[in-house]
CSV table of C-alpha atoms in Angstrom, one decimal:
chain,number,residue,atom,x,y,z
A,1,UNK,CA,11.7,-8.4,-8.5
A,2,UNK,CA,13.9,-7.1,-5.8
A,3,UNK,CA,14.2,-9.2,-2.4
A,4,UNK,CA,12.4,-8.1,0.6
A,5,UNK,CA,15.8,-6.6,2.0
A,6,UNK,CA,16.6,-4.8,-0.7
A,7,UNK,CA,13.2,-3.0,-1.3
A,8,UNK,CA,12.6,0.6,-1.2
A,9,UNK,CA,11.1,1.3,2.1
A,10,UNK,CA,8.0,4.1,1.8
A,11,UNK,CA,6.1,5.4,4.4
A,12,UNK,CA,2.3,3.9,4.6
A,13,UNK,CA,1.1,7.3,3.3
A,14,UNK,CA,3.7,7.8,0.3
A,15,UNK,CA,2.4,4.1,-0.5
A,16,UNK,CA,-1.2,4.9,-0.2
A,17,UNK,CA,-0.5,8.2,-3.0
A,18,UNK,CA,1.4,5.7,-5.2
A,19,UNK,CA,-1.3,3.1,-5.1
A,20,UNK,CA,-4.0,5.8,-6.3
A,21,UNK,CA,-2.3,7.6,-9.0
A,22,UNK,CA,-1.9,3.3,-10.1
A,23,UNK,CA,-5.3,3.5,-9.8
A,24,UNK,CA,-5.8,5.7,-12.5
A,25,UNK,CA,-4.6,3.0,-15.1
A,26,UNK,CA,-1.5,4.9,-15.4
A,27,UNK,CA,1.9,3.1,-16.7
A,28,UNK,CA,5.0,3.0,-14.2
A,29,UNK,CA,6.7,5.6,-17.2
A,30,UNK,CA,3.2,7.7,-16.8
A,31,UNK,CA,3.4,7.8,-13.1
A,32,UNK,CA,6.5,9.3,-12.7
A,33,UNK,CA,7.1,11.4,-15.4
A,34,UNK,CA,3.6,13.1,-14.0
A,35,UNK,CA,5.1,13.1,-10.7
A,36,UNK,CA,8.6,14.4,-11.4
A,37,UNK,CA,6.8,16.9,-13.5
A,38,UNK,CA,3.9,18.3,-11.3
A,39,UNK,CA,1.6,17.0,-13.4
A,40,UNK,CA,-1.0,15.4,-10.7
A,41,UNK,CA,-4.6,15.4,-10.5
A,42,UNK,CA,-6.7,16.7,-7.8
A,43,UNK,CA,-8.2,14.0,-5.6
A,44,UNK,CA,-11.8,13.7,-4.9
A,45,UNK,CA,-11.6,10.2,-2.8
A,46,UNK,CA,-11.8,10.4,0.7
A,47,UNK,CA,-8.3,10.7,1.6
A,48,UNK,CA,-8.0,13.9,0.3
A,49,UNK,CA,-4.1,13.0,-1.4
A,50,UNK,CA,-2.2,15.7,-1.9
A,51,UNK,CA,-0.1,14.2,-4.6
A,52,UNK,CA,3.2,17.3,-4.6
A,53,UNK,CA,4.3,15.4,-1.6
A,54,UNK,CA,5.3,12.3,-3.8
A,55,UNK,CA,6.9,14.9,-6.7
A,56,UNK,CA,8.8,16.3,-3.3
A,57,UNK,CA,9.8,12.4,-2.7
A,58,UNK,CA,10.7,12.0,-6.4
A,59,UNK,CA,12.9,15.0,-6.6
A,60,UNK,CA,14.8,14.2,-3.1
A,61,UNK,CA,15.3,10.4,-3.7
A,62,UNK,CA,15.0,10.2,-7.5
A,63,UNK,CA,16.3,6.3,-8.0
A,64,UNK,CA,14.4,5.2,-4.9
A,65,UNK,CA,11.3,6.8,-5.9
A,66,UNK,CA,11.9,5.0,-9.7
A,67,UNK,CA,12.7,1.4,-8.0
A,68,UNK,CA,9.5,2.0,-5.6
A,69,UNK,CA,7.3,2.3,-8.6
A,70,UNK,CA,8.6,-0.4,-11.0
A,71,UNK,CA,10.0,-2.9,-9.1
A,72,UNK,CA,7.7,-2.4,-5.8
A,73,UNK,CA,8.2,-1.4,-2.3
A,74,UNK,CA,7.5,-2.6,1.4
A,75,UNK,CA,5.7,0.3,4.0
A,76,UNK,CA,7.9,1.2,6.7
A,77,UNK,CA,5.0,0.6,9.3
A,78,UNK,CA,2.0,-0.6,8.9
A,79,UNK,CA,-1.1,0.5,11.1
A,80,UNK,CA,-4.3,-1.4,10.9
A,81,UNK,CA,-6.3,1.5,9.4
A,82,UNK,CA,-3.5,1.7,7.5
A,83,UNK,CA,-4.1,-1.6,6.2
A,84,UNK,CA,-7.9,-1.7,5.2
A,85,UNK,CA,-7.1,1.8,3.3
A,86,UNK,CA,-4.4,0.5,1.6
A,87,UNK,CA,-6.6,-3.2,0.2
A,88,UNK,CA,-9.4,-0.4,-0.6
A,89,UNK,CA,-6.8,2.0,-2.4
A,90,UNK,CA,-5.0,-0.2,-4.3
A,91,UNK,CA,-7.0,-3.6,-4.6
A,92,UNK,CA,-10.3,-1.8,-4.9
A,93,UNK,CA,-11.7,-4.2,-1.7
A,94,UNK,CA,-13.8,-2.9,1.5
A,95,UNK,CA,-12.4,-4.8,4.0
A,96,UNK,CA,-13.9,-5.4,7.6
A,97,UNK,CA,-11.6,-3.9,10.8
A,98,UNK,CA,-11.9,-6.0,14.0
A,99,UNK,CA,-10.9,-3.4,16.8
A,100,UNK,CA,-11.0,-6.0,19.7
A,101,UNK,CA,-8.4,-5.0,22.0
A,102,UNK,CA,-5.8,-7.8,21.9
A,103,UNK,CA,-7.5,-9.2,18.8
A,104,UNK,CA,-7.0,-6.3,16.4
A,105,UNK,CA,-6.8,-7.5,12.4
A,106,UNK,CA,-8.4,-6.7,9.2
A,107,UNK,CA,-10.1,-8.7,7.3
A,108,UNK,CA,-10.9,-9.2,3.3
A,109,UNK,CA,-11.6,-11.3,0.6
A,110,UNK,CA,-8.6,-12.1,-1.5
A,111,UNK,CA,-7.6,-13.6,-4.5
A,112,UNK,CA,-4.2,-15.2,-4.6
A,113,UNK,CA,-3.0,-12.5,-6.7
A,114,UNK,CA,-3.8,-9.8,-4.2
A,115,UNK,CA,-3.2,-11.5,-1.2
A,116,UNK,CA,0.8,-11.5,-2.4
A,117,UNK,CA,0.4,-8.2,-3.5
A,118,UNK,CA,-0.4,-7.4,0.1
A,119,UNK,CA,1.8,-9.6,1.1
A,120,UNK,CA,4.6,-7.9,-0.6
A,121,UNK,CA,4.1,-4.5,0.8
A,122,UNK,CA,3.0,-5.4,4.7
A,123,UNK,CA,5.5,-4.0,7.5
A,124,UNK,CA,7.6,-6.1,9.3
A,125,UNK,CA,5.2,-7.4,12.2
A,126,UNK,CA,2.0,-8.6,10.2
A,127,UNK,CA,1.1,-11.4,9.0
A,128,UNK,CA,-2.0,-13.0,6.9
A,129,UNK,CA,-3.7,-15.7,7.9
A,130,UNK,CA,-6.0,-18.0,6.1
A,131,UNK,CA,-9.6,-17.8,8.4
A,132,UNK,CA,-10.8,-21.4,6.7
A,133,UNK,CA,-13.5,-19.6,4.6
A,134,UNK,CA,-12.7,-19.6,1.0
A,135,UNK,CA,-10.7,-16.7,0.1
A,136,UNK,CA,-10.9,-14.5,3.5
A,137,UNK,CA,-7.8,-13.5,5.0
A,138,UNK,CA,-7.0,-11.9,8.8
A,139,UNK,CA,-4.3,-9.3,8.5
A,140,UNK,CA,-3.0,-9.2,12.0
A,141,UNK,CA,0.1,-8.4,14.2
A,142,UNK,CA,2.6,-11.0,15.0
A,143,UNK,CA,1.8,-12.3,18.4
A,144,UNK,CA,5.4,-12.5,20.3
């Protein structure tokens, strides 16, 4: 796995594409051969993906586009929606938003496995924090 410095940044909606064409059961070698080639279904979720944007991101940055899909990525910037679509996109999770001003976060039920999934891909400026319940997780900013 490549270090967090070294990752192939994509924007939170390029991630969000990836994440549901993953969805699909489809193989890193699937995914991007159906990308590079046009080859994309037509998404009833809704989000509403237009999936050419990721074949135009595939045939602009061709070796970033491979390294996002098999060896993973981080999301330029995170927003909270962001967030909760992303743990429903690609973890298959509804999780709760908390909209408090000064006490925004997201919050979800998590196996380990997910958790460093999500942990993997957050932003610089998040964090998750364990709430004491068994499992649950607040995705939040980093208070400075």
């Amino acid at each position: 796995m490549t270090d967090i410095l070294n990752k192939v940044k994509l924007s939170q909606w390029d991630a969000l594409l990836v994440e549901s064409l993953r969805s699909l059961g489809w193989s890193d070698e699937e995914l991007l051969r159906r990308v590079e080639s046009g080859e994309l279904p037509v998404d009833k979720s809704e989000y509403k993906f237009d999936y050419t944007q990721l074949t135009a991101l595939a045939g602009e940055q061709p070796e970033q586009f491979r390294q996002a899909v098999t060896e993973g990525y981080q999301i330029k910037y995170n927003t909270i929606r962001g967030i909760r679509s992303w743990i429903s996109v690609a973890l298959g999770i509804q999780a709760e938003l908390e909209l408090e001003e000064g006490n925004e976060a997201v919050e979800a039920a998590l196996r380990e496995e997910e958790k460093n999934r999500l942990g993997a891909v957050l932003s610089f400026g998040w964090q998750i924090v364990d709430t004491g319940r068994t499992g649950v997780y607040r995705i939040e900013p980093i208070q400075r």
